[in-house]
Short mmCIF file of C-alpha atoms and ligand atoms in Angstrom, two decimals:
data_model
loop_
_atom_site.label_atom_id
_atom_site.label_comp_id
_atom_site.label_asym_id
_atom_site.label_seq_id
_atom_site.Cartn_x
_atom_site.Cartn_y
_atom_site.Cartn_z
CA UNK H 13 12.65 -32.98 79.05
CA UNK H 14 14.23 -33.71 75.76
CA UNK H 15 11.22 -32.66 73.75
CA UNK H 16 10.97 -29.40 75.65
CA UNK H 17 14.55 -28.60 74.72
CA UNK H 18 13.99 -29.43 71.08
CA UNK H 19 10.92 -27.30 70.79
CA UNK H 20 12.51 -24.38 72.56
CA UNK H 21 15.40 -24.59 70.09
CA UNK H 22 13.05 -24.52 67.17
CA UNK H 23 11.23 -21.54 68.65
CA UNK H 24 14.58 -19.78 68.86
CA UNK H 25 15.40 -20.62 65.28
CA UNK H 26 12.09 -19.21 64.22
CA UNK H 27 12.48 -16.08 66.27
CA UNK H 28 15.95 -15.51 64.89
CA UNK H 29 14.72 -16.05 61.36
CA UNK H 30 11.92 -13.57 61.98
CA UNK H 31 14.27 -10.92 63.25
CA UNK H 32 16.71 -11.39 60.35
CA UNK H 33 13.87 -11.29 57.87
CA UNK H 34 12.52 -8.15 59.52
CA UNK H 35 15.85 -6.43 58.86
CA UNK H 36 15.78 -7.65 55.27
CA UNK H 37 12.28 -6.26 54.82
CA UNK H 38 13.42 -2.87 56.08
CA UNK H 39 16.09 -2.77 53.38
CA UNK H 40 13.80 -4.14 50.69
CA UNK H 41 11.11 -1.62 51.58
CA UNK H 42 13.27 1.26 50.42
CA UNK H 43 13.99 -0.41 47.08
CA UNK H 44 10.57 -1.48 45.80
CA UNK H 45 7.17 0.16 45.40
CA UNK H 46 4.70 -0.32 48.21
CA UNK H 47 2.50 -2.36 45.88
CA UNK H 48 5.34 -4.76 45.11
CA UNK H 49 6.22 -4.93 48.76
CA UNK H 50 2.67 -5.89 49.57
CA UNK H 51 2.27 -8.33 46.71
CA UNK H 52 5.61 -10.08 46.69
CA UNK H 53 7.35 -9.60 50.02
CA UNK H 54 4.81 -9.40 52.79
CA UNK H 55 3.47 -12.91 52.04
CA UNK H 56 6.95 -14.36 52.62
CA UNK H 57 7.19 -16.10 55.99
CA UNK H 58 10.56 -16.65 57.66
CA UNK H 59 10.86 -20.24 58.95
CA UNK H 60 14.29 -20.95 60.20
CA UNK H 61 17.78 -19.56 60.59
CA UNK H 62 20.86 -21.70 60.74
CA UNK H 63 24.16 -19.83 60.70
CA UNK H 64 24.02 -17.75 57.58
CA UNK H 65 21.29 -19.79 55.99
CA UNK H 66 17.74 -18.62 56.21
CA UNK H 67 14.70 -20.58 55.08
CA UNK H 68 11.54 -18.76 54.09
CA UNK H 69 8.18 -19.94 52.91
CA UNK H 70 6.40 -18.63 49.83
CA UNK H 71 2.76 -19.33 49.01
CA UNK H 72 3.07 -21.06 45.65
CA UNK H 73 5.30 -22.18 42.84
CA UNK H 74 4.08 -19.29 40.75
CA UNK H 75 4.96 -16.86 43.51
CA UNK H 76 8.41 -18.38 43.83
CA UNK H 77 9.05 -18.24 40.08
CA UNK H 78 8.02 -14.61 39.95
CA UNK H 79 10.11 -13.53 42.92
CA UNK H 80 13.08 -15.48 41.64
CA UNK H 81 12.80 -13.99 38.20
CA UNK H 82 12.28 -10.41 39.26
CA UNK H 83 13.88 -9.94 42.64
CA UNK H 84 16.70 -12.48 42.71
CA UNK H 85 19.47 -9.87 42.68
CA UNK H 86 17.75 -7.62 45.21
CA UNK H 87 17.11 -10.47 47.62
CA UNK H 88 20.60 -11.80 47.27
CA UNK H 89 22.12 -8.39 47.97
CA UNK H 90 19.85 -7.86 50.93
CA UNK H 91 20.50 -11.24 52.51
CA UNK H 92 24.23 -10.75 52.07
CA UNK H 93 24.18 -7.34 53.62
CA UNK H 94 22.23 -8.60 56.63
CA UNK H 95 23.92 -11.99 57.13
CA UNK H 96 27.31 -11.36 55.55
CA UNK H 97 29.23 -13.13 52.79
CA UNK H 98 28.20 -16.70 52.14
CA UNK H 99 24.60 -16.04 53.12
CA UNK H 100 22.10 -18.40 51.57
CA UNK H 101 18.39 -18.38 51.17
CA UNK H 102 16.22 -21.48 50.87
CA UNK H 103 12.65 -21.37 49.73
CA UNK H 104 9.92 -23.65 50.87
CA UNK H 105 6.77 -23.66 48.79
CA UNK H 106 3.61 -23.91 50.83
CA UNK H 107 0.81 -24.91 48.55
CA UNK H 108 2.11 -27.61 46.27
CA UNK H 109 0.49 -30.98 46.53
CA UNK H 110 3.43 -32.93 45.21
CA UNK H 111 5.99 -35.00 47.06
CA UNK H 112 9.01 -33.28 48.59
CA UNK H 113 11.34 -32.61 45.75
CA UNK H 114 14.94 -32.19 44.86
CA UNK H 115 14.52 -29.26 42.60
CA UNK H 116 17.23 -26.78 43.21
CA UNK H 117 17.94 -23.49 41.54
CA UNK H 118 21.56 -22.48 41.25
CA UNK H 119 23.10 -21.56 44.55
CA UNK H 120 22.97 -19.46 46.56
CA UNK H 121 19.21 -19.19 46.08
CA UNK H 122 17.64 -22.59 46.24
CA UNK H 123 14.14 -23.94 46.41
CA UNK H 124 12.26 -27.01 47.30
CA UNK H 125 8.63 -27.90 47.44
CA UNK H 126 6.89 -30.04 49.99
CA UNK H 127 3.47 -31.60 50.21
CA UNK H 128 1.14 -29.80 52.61
CA UNK H 129 4.27 -30.05 54.59
CA UNK H 130 4.93 -30.16 58.25
CA UNK H 131 7.50 -27.57 59.09
CA UNK H 132 9.85 -30.29 60.30
CA UNK H 133 9.73 -32.18 57.03
CA UNK H 134 10.31 -28.98 55.13
CA UNK H 135 13.34 -28.17 57.14
CA UNK H 136 14.70 -31.65 56.73
CA UNK H 137 14.14 -31.52 53.02
CA UNK H 138 15.97 -28.24 52.77
CA UNK H 139 18.92 -29.58 54.65
CA UNK H 140 19.13 -32.77 52.69
CA UNK H 141 19.74 -31.19 49.40
CA UNK H 142 22.11 -28.36 49.66
CA UNK H 143 23.86 -28.49 46.36
CA UNK H 144 22.94 -29.77 42.99
CA UNK H 145 25.97 -31.93 42.43
CA UNK H 146 26.11 -33.99 39.27
CA UNK H 147 29.86 -33.66 39.31
CA UNK H 148 30.11 -35.01 42.80
CA UNK H 149 27.81 -37.86 41.81
CA UNK H 150 29.97 -38.60 38.87
CA UNK H 151 33.13 -38.74 40.94
CA UNK H 152 31.59 -41.38 43.16
CA UNK H 153 30.67 -43.68 40.33
CA UNK H 154 30.42 -46.73 42.51
CA UNK H 155 27.84 -45.17 44.83
CA UNK H 156 24.09 -45.06 44.22
CA UNK H 157 23.30 -41.92 42.30
CA UNK H 158 22.48 -39.21 44.77
CA UNK H 159 21.27 -36.78 42.15
CA UNK H 160 19.52 -37.96 39.05
CA UNK H 161 19.11 -34.37 37.90
CA UNK H 162 15.42 -35.13 37.58
CA UNK H 163 13.01 -32.31 38.10
CA UNK H 164 10.12 -33.72 40.13
CA UNK H 165 7.81 -31.01 38.84
CA UNK H 166 7.71 -32.74 35.47
CA UNK H 167 5.38 -35.72 35.70
CA UNK H 168 2.95 -37.60 33.49
CA UNK H 169 0.16 -36.36 35.77
CA UNK H 170 0.70 -32.77 34.84
CA UNK H 171 1.50 -33.41 31.19
CA UNK H 172 -1.57 -32.59 29.17
CA UNK H 173 -2.53 -34.97 26.44
CA UNK H 174 -3.43 -33.82 22.98
CA UNK H 175 -3.30 -35.01 19.41
CA UNK H 176 0.00 -33.23 18.98
CA UNK H 177 1.82 -35.23 21.66
CA UNK H 178 -0.25 -38.39 21.82
CA UNK H 179 2.28 -40.86 20.40
CA UNK H 180 5.25 -39.44 22.26
CA UNK H 181 3.36 -39.47 25.53
CA UNK H 182 2.09 -43.03 25.11
CA UNK H 183 5.57 -44.29 24.23
CA UNK H 184 7.11 -42.39 27.13
CA UNK H 185 4.60 -43.88 29.54
CA UNK H 186 5.26 -47.40 28.25
CA UNK H 187 8.99 -46.87 28.74
CA UNK H 188 8.49 -45.36 32.20
CA UNK H 189 6.43 -48.41 33.17
CA UNK H 190 8.97 -50.88 31.92
CA UNK H 191 12.37 -49.34 31.21
CA UNK H 192 14.52 -51.59 29.05
CA UNK H 193 11.63 -54.00 28.67
CA UNK H 194 9.87 -52.67 25.58
CA UNK H 195 10.91 -52.51 21.96
CA UNK H 196 11.11 -48.76 22.37
CA UNK H 197 14.83 -48.77 23.05
CA UNK H 198 16.09 -46.23 22.45
CA UNK H 199 13.09 -43.97 22.62
CA UNK H 200 13.80 -40.82 20.66
CA UNK H 201 11.45 -37.89 21.10
CA UNK H 202 11.84 -35.07 18.64
CA UNK H 203 10.10 -31.77 18.02
CA UNK H 204 10.51 -27.99 18.09
CA UNK H 205 11.40 -25.94 21.11
CA UNK H 206 8.99 -25.51 24.01
CA UNK H 207 6.75 -28.41 23.03
CA UNK H 208 7.31 -30.64 26.05
CA UNK H 209 10.23 -32.94 25.20
CA UNK H 210 12.13 -32.21 28.37
CA UNK H 211 8.96 -32.47 30.43
CA UNK H 212 8.23 -35.95 29.04
CA UNK H 213 11.78 -37.16 29.58
CA UNK H 214 11.80 -36.16 33.23
CA UNK H 215 8.38 -37.78 33.61
CA UNK H 216 9.81 -41.09 32.42
CA UNK H 217 12.60 -40.98 34.98
CA UNK H 218 10.39 -39.84 37.84
CA UNK H 219 7.81 -42.48 37.05
CA UNK H 220 10.28 -45.35 36.71
CA UNK H 221 11.80 -44.48 40.07
CA UNK H 222 8.41 -44.00 41.72
CA UNK H 223 7.16 -47.44 40.74
CA UNK H 224 10.47 -49.09 41.57
CA UNK H 225 11.38 -50.08 38.01
CA UNK H 226 14.71 -48.27 37.94
CA UNK H 227 17.13 -47.29 40.62
CA UNK H 228 19.97 -45.60 38.84
CA UNK H 229 18.46 -42.99 36.60
CA UNK H 230 20.40 -40.13 35.08
CA UNK H 231 19.05 -37.17 33.17
CA UNK H 232 21.71 -35.16 31.38
CA UNK H 233 21.74 -32.68 28.53
CA UNK H 234 24.10 -33.48 25.71
CA UNK H 235 25.91 -30.24 26.49
CA UNK H 236 26.53 -31.26 30.04
CA UNK H 237 27.58 -34.71 28.98
CA UNK H 238 30.10 -33.07 26.65
CA UNK H 239 31.42 -30.69 29.27
CA UNK H 240 31.85 -33.51 31.77
CA UNK H 241 33.58 -35.64 29.20
CA UNK H 242 36.05 -32.88 28.29
CA UNK H 243 36.61 -32.29 31.94
CA UNK H 244 37.25 -36.01 32.46
CA UNK H 245 39.84 -36.02 29.69
CA UNK H 246 41.60 -33.04 31.18
CA UNK H 247 41.68 -34.56 34.63
CA UNK H 248 42.51 -38.04 33.40
CA UNK H 249 39.29 -39.56 34.66
CA UNK H 250 37.72 -40.85 31.46
CA UNK H 251 37.40 -44.31 32.98
CA UNK H 252 35.38 -42.98 35.90
CA UNK H 253 33.26 -40.99 33.52
CA UNK H 254 32.52 -43.96 31.27
CA UNK H 255 31.89 -46.22 34.20
CA UNK H 256 29.40 -43.82 35.68
CA UNK H 257 27.28 -43.50 32.56
CA UNK H 258 27.57 -47.18 31.69
CA UNK H 259 26.29 -48.36 35.04
CA UNK H 260 22.84 -46.77 35.02
CA UNK H 261 19.45 -48.41 34.53
CA UNK H 262 17.95 -45.55 32.60
CA UNK H 263 19.95 -42.93 30.75
CA UNK H 264 18.11 -39.85 29.52
CA UNK H 265 20.01 -37.52 27.23
CA UNK H 266 18.30 -34.30 26.21
CA UNK H 267 18.92 -32.29 23.04
CA UNK H 268 21.33 -34.64 21.31
CA UNK H 269 21.62 -32.23 18.39
CA UNK H 270 24.31 -30.51 20.46
CA UNK H 271 26.56 -33.54 20.04
CA UNK H 272 26.98 -32.26 16.52
CA UNK H 273 30.61 -31.94 15.49
CA UNK H 274 31.93 -33.25 18.81
CA UNK H 275 33.54 -36.40 17.53
CA UNK H 276 35.30 -37.63 20.64
CA UNK H 277 32.23 -37.15 22.76
CA UNK H 278 30.13 -38.96 20.18
CA UNK H 279 32.59 -41.80 20.21
CA UNK H 280 32.37 -42.13 23.97
CA UNK H 281 28.60 -41.87 23.82
CA UNK H 282 28.46 -44.55 21.12
CA UNK H 283 30.19 -47.02 23.44
CA UNK H 284 28.04 -45.98 26.37
CA UNK H 285 24.97 -46.54 24.24
CA UNK H 286 26.10 -50.00 23.16
CA UNK H 287 27.05 -51.09 26.65
CA UNK H 288 23.69 -50.08 28.07
CA UNK H 289 21.75 -51.48 25.16
CA UNK H 290 23.44 -54.85 25.33
CA UNK H 291 22.53 -55.35 28.95
CA UNK H 292 18.94 -54.27 28.40
CA UNK H 293 19.12 -50.86 30.02
CA UNK H 294 16.87 -48.12 28.74
CA UNK H 295 18.02 -45.12 26.75
CA UNK H 296 15.83 -42.10 26.08
CA UNK H 297 16.94 -39.30 23.78
CA UNK H 298 15.51 -36.05 22.48
CA UNK H 299 16.35 -33.94 19.53
CA UNK H 300 14.98 -30.96 17.65
CA UNK H 301 14.81 -32.91 14.37
CA UNK H 302 14.26 -36.58 13.48
CA UNK H 303 17.47 -38.64 13.94
CA UNK H 304 18.07 -39.05 10.24
CA UNK H 305 18.20 -35.29 9.80
CA UNK H 306 20.77 -34.75 12.52
CA UNK H 307 23.75 -32.94 11.04
CA UNK H 308 27.32 -33.48 12.19
CA UNK H 309 26.53 -36.79 13.85
CA UNK H 310 28.30 -40.03 13.10
CA UNK H 311 26.27 -42.35 10.84
CA UNK H 312 26.66 -45.30 13.17
CA UNK H 313 25.12 -43.27 16.00
CA UNK H 314 22.24 -42.17 13.82
CA UNK H 315 21.53 -45.74 12.82
CA UNK H 316 21.56 -46.80 16.49
CA UNK H 317 19.14 -44.01 17.31
CA UNK H 318 16.76 -45.31 14.69
CA UNK H 319 16.74 -48.83 16.01
CA UNK H 320 14.04 -48.23 18.62
CA UNK H 321 11.07 -45.90 18.41
CA UNK H 322 11.13 -42.35 17.12
CA UNK H 323 8.13 -40.26 18.19
CA UNK H 324 7.46 -36.64 17.37
CA UNK H 325 5.73 -33.84 19.24
CA UNK H 326 3.95 -31.27 17.13
CA UNK H 327 2.89 -27.74 18.10
CA UNK H 328 -0.26 -27.92 20.22
CA UNK H 329 -3.61 -27.60 18.49
CA UNK H 330 -6.23 -25.17 19.75
CA UNK H 331 -7.97 -27.66 22.08
CA UNK H 332 -4.68 -28.60 23.70
CA UNK H 333 -3.70 -24.95 24.12
CA UNK H 334 -7.00 -24.29 25.85
CA UNK H 335 -6.61 -27.35 28.09
CA UNK H 336 -3.10 -26.27 29.02
CA UNK H 337 -4.19 -22.73 29.89
CA UNK H 338 -6.97 -24.10 32.06
CA UNK H 339 -4.75 -26.55 33.89
CA UNK H 340 -1.94 -24.07 34.46
CA UNK H 341 -4.24 -21.36 35.72
CA UNK H 342 -5.90 -23.86 38.06
CA UNK H 343 -2.48 -24.87 39.32
CA UNK H 344 -1.84 -21.25 40.18
CA UNK H 345 -5.31 -20.89 41.73
CA UNK H 346 -6.34 -18.34 39.17
CA UNK H 347 -9.66 -18.32 37.45
CA UNK H 348 -9.42 -17.32 33.83
CA UNK H 349 -12.64 -16.20 32.16
CA UNK H 350 -13.51 -18.25 29.11
CA UNK H 351 -13.07 -15.34 26.68
CA UNK H 352 -9.57 -14.69 28.02
CA UNK H 353 -8.62 -18.34 27.61
CA UNK H 354 -9.94 -18.25 24.05
CA UNK H 355 -8.10 -15.03 23.30
CA UNK H 356 -4.71 -16.29 24.50
CA UNK H 357 -5.14 -19.71 22.93
CA UNK H 358 -5.97 -18.07 19.63
CA UNK H 359 -3.04 -15.67 19.72
CA UNK H 360 -0.18 -17.64 21.23
CA UNK H 361 0.15 -20.60 18.94
CA UNK H 362 3.77 -21.51 18.51
CA UNK H 363 4.67 -23.41 21.67
CA UNK H 364 3.74 -24.27 25.22
CA UNK H 365 6.57 -22.42 26.88
CA UNK H 366 5.30 -19.18 25.37
CA UNK H 367 1.78 -20.01 26.40
CA UNK H 368 2.94 -20.45 29.98
CA UNK H 369 4.99 -17.27 29.86
CA UNK H 370 2.01 -15.32 28.69
CA UNK H 371 -0.23 -16.73 31.40
CA UNK H 372 2.29 -15.92 34.12
CA UNK H 373 2.71 -12.36 32.88
CA UNK H 374 -1.04 -11.99 32.85
CA UNK H 375 -1.46 -13.23 36.40
CA UNK H 376 1.40 -11.06 37.58
CA UNK H 377 0.12 -7.94 35.85
CA UNK H 378 -3.31 -8.46 37.27
CA UNK H 379 -2.02 -8.85 40.81
CA UNK H 380 0.48 -6.00 40.53
CA UNK H 381 -1.95 -3.51 39.05
CA UNK H 382 -4.92 -4.86 40.90
CA UNK H 383 -6.76 -5.26 37.62
CA UNK H 384 -9.38 -7.80 36.80
CA UNK H 385 -8.36 -10.42 34.24
CA UNK H 386 -10.06 -9.42 31.04
CA UNK H 387 -9.41 -9.71 27.34
CA UNK H 388 -8.24 -6.08 27.46
CA UNK H 389 -5.61 -6.88 30.03
CA UNK H 390 -4.58 -9.99 28.09
CA UNK H 391 -4.15 -7.84 25.02
CA UNK H 392 -1.94 -5.40 26.97
CA UNK H 393 0.13 -8.28 28.29
CA UNK H 394 0.64 -9.79 24.86
CA UNK H 395 1.78 -6.40 23.63
CA UNK H 396 4.06 -6.04 26.63
CA UNK H 397 5.51 -9.51 26.17
CA UNK H 398 6.37 -8.49 22.63
CA UNK H 399 7.94 -5.23 23.83
CA UNK H 400 9.78 -6.95 26.60
CA UNK H 401 11.45 -9.07 24.02
CA UNK H 402 13.44 -6.01 23.09
CA UNK H 403 14.57 -5.28 26.62
CA UNK H 404 18.34 -5.22 26.85
CA UNK H 405 20.30 -8.10 28.31
CA UNK H 406 21.99 -7.30 31.62
CA UNK H 407 25.06 -8.66 33.34
CA UNK H 408 23.11 -10.42 36.11
CA UNK H 409 21.19 -12.44 33.54
CA UNK H 410 24.41 -13.39 31.80
CA UNK H 411 25.96 -14.50 35.07
CA UNK H 412 22.93 -16.59 35.90
CA UNK H 413 22.88 -18.44 32.59
CA UNK H 414 26.64 -18.96 32.52
CA UNK H 415 26.65 -20.40 36.02
CA UNK H 416 23.78 -22.73 35.20
CA UNK H 417 25.67 -23.89 32.17
CA UNK H 418 28.89 -24.59 34.03
CA UNK H 419 27.08 -25.72 37.11
CA UNK H 420 28.84 -23.48 39.60
CA UNK H 421 27.39 -21.21 42.29
CA UNK H 422 26.98 -17.66 41.03
CA UNK H 423 28.68 -16.02 43.98
CA UNK H 424 31.97 -17.66 42.98
CA UNK H 425 32.06 -15.38 39.93
CA UNK H 426 32.45 -12.49 42.33
CA UNK H 427 34.71 -14.30 44.77
CA UNK H 428 38.49 -14.39 44.77
CA UNK H 429 38.85 -18.06 43.94
CA UNK H 430 41.27 -19.01 41.16
CA UNK H 431 39.96 -22.55 40.69
CA UNK H 432 40.22 -23.38 37.02
CA UNK H 433 36.54 -24.07 36.38
CA UNK H 434 35.51 -20.86 38.12
CA UNK H 435 38.12 -18.79 36.29
CA UNK H 436 36.87 -20.26 33.03
CA UNK H 437 33.21 -19.48 33.76
CA UNK H 438 34.13 -16.01 35.01
CA UNK H 439 36.10 -15.18 31.89
CA UNK H 440 33.35 -16.46 29.61
CA UNK H 441 30.77 -14.42 31.54
CA UNK H 442 32.93 -11.30 31.28
CA UNK H 443 33.43 -11.86 27.58
CA UNK H 444 29.70 -12.25 26.96
CA UNK H 445 28.93 -9.22 29.14
CA UNK H 446 31.24 -7.20 26.92
CA UNK H 447 29.61 -8.60 23.79
CA UNK H 448 25.96 -8.53 24.73
CA UNK H 449 25.59 -5.42 26.88
CA UNK H 450 26.64 -1.82 26.50
CA UNK H 451 28.33 -1.83 29.89
CA UNK H 452 31.75 -0.27 30.27
CA UNK H 453 34.74 -2.39 31.25
CA UNK H 454 34.66 -0.71 34.63
CA UNK H 455 31.01 -1.64 35.20
CA UNK H 456 31.65 -5.20 34.12
CA UNK H 457 34.56 -5.43 36.55
CA UNK H 458 32.35 -4.16 39.35
CA UNK H 459 29.82 -6.90 38.70
CA UNK H 460 32.54 -9.50 39.10
CA UNK H 461 33.54 -8.72 42.64
CA UNK H 462 35.07 -5.30 41.93
CA UNK H 463 37.73 -6.48 39.52
CA UNK H 464 39.85 -4.00 37.65
CA UNK H 465 39.04 -3.05 34.04
CA UNK H 466 42.39 -4.46 32.92
CA UNK H 467 41.33 -7.86 34.26
CA UNK H 468 38.22 -7.64 32.11
CA UNK H 469 40.28 -6.81 29.02
CA UNK H 470 42.59 -9.71 29.74
CA UNK H 471 39.66 -12.13 30.19
CA UNK H 472 37.96 -11.06 26.96
CA UNK H 473 41.22 -11.39 25.08
CA UNK H 474 41.96 -14.85 26.40
CA UNK H 475 38.45 -16.09 25.55
CA UNK H 476 38.75 -14.62 22.07
CA UNK H 477 42.10 -16.36 21.60
CA UNK H 478 40.71 -19.68 22.71
CA UNK H 479 37.73 -19.32 20.40
CA UNK H 480 40.08 -18.67 17.51
CA UNK H 481 42.16 -21.74 18.20
CA UNK H 482 39.55 -24.21 19.48
CA UNK H 483 36.42 -24.62 17.39
CA UNK H 484 34.58 -26.76 19.89
CA UNK H 485 35.17 -24.16 22.60
CA UNK H 486 33.88 -21.54 20.19
CA UNK H 487 30.77 -23.63 19.60
CA UNK H 488 30.15 -23.81 23.33
CA UNK H 489 30.44 -20.06 23.72
CA UNK H 490 28.12 -19.53 20.76
CA UNK H 491 25.58 -21.91 22.25
CA UNK H 492 25.78 -20.06 25.53
CA UNK H 493 25.24 -16.75 23.75
CA UNK H 494 22.12 -18.10 22.08
CA UNK H 495 20.89 -19.44 25.35
CA UNK H 496 21.31 -16.05 27.03
CA UNK H 497 19.47 -14.35 24.20
CA UNK H 498 16.65 -16.88 24.48
CA UNK H 499 16.48 -16.73 28.25
CA UNK H 500 16.24 -13.00 28.36
CA UNK H 501 13.71 -12.61 25.61
P1 ADP Y 603 11.09 -28.65 25.08
O1 ADP Y 603 12.02 -29.50 25.88
O2 ADP Y 603 10.39 -29.40 24.00
O3 ADP Y 603 11.73 -27.39 24.58
P2 ADP Y 603 9.76 -28.31 27.62
O4 ADP Y 603 9.56 -29.73 28.02
O5 ADP Y 603 10.84 -27.56 28.29
O6 ADP Y 603 9.91 -28.18 26.04
O7 ADP Y 603 8.36 -27.56 27.82
C1 ADP Y 603 8.24 -26.16 27.95
C2 ADP Y 603 7.24 -25.83 29.03
O8 ADP Y 603 5.95 -26.22 28.62
C3 ADP Y 603 7.51 -26.58 30.32
O9 ADP Y 603 7.24 -25.72 31.40
C4 ADP Y 603 6.54 -27.73 30.30
O10 ADP Y 603 6.15 -28.11 31.60
C5 ADP Y 603 5.37 -27.15 29.54
N1 ADP Y 603 4.67 -28.17 28.76
C6 ADP Y 603 5.01 -28.63 27.55
N2 ADP Y 603 4.13 -29.55 27.11
C7 ADP Y 603 3.20 -29.65 28.08
C8 ADP Y 603 2.01 -30.44 28.23
N3 ADP Y 603 1.58 -31.27 27.26
N4 ADP Y 603 1.30 -30.29 29.36
C9 ADP Y 603 1.68 -29.44 30.31
N5 ADP Y 603 2.79 -28.67 30.24
C10 ADP Y 603 3.55 -28.77 29.14
MG1 MG Y 604 14.05 -29.20 26.29
#
């Protein structure tokens, strides 16, 4: 009896999801070309509706990334107009063969993957992890860490070995196998951008948890550490903050060069480092230069950083670039002809992120234009990628990056809330929209929940004032500006 009721409920949920999605498709249809509709929307399968939250399934990670990158705003608008304010969309990825994950993109659009998943397990997974909540975790310092901020997609299994990363990978694996138990403490990985530092660091954390060698693992960027620390000072919770970071088994801090010039944060981090080190807990750090070349960092920190192992990652050599292209195209179930692999590997040499970007554009172009993957097409894509780099920055992109940075849901920028952290993010986003786009004050206001142009002026002025009087705030805004420029290249 019971089981009949349960299954009839799930049938209802599915039917409701289907009817909501049908209405969304009708709206989307009028806004995209029929080819895009066919390629990117028809394969989406509605799974479940719960209140204003709809879960849909997409065929692959690549598909999800593409849709998220290109149709995020459209989908968000559509879902909101069909389900009303506060609508949320969850993605389930059908074809990944990894464990269920906790990877979440900034609300309200969120994703998770599941292994050849039963629908039930997918739905459970989606419900378990609604919000990415490092702040919440940090407030409950005495609880097990609910969110390590680890991205399960980054593992040793899918990290490709090559001469350029051989030492860093071997050291990372040793540390992942035995955190705190090797002489590699701290492990510092350094190298240029897009070479795999972040990937390796997440792999260490994921691996240590998977084999039961660490329970409390935290991955944090130095920027986030700084923001949380400042926040803790302002709200008189420095003790909680320190306690949280000093009670982990494995602390992973990415991009420590951003600690530069932030003396108080460095001081707190120095004590955190010592506390963990003394009790044999593992510390893993990354930086864009070797520790001794870090500018604006306290000498005593630098000398601590040098007390373990420092391993570099170099730009990938040709063989590694080829291996990466092969693996990534396989992962996306795309067959790349040998000459195309050779062509891309020969022409995109600087880093792995660019290599991936190029491959994804190529796959997308081929499926959008229905063209075979040839060297010709690859050449067009490379040219296009170069041209795209000049495409103007828009307000949506700015909002996305700002919200990621401050870790708040994007829809709050457009909402009425006056909570301090939201007001701050909103003002910074308005300021950067004014600086980085040609949009009028009126247009900017409209993008922030229909606010008046005088509100925009006021926000820009108050950010400018703060930047003039607070150099560390100015540094943060500058960092954010660079990040937006990089993200939208
Ligand atoms: P960094 O932190 O050094 O800037 P990331 O770790 O973010 O670089 O790497 C950029 C992208 O390249 C990521 O998508 C990552 O998965 C991929 N990547 C980097 N190195 C490798 C590798 N050796 N094998 C597979 N993917 C890699
Ligand atoms: Mg990184």
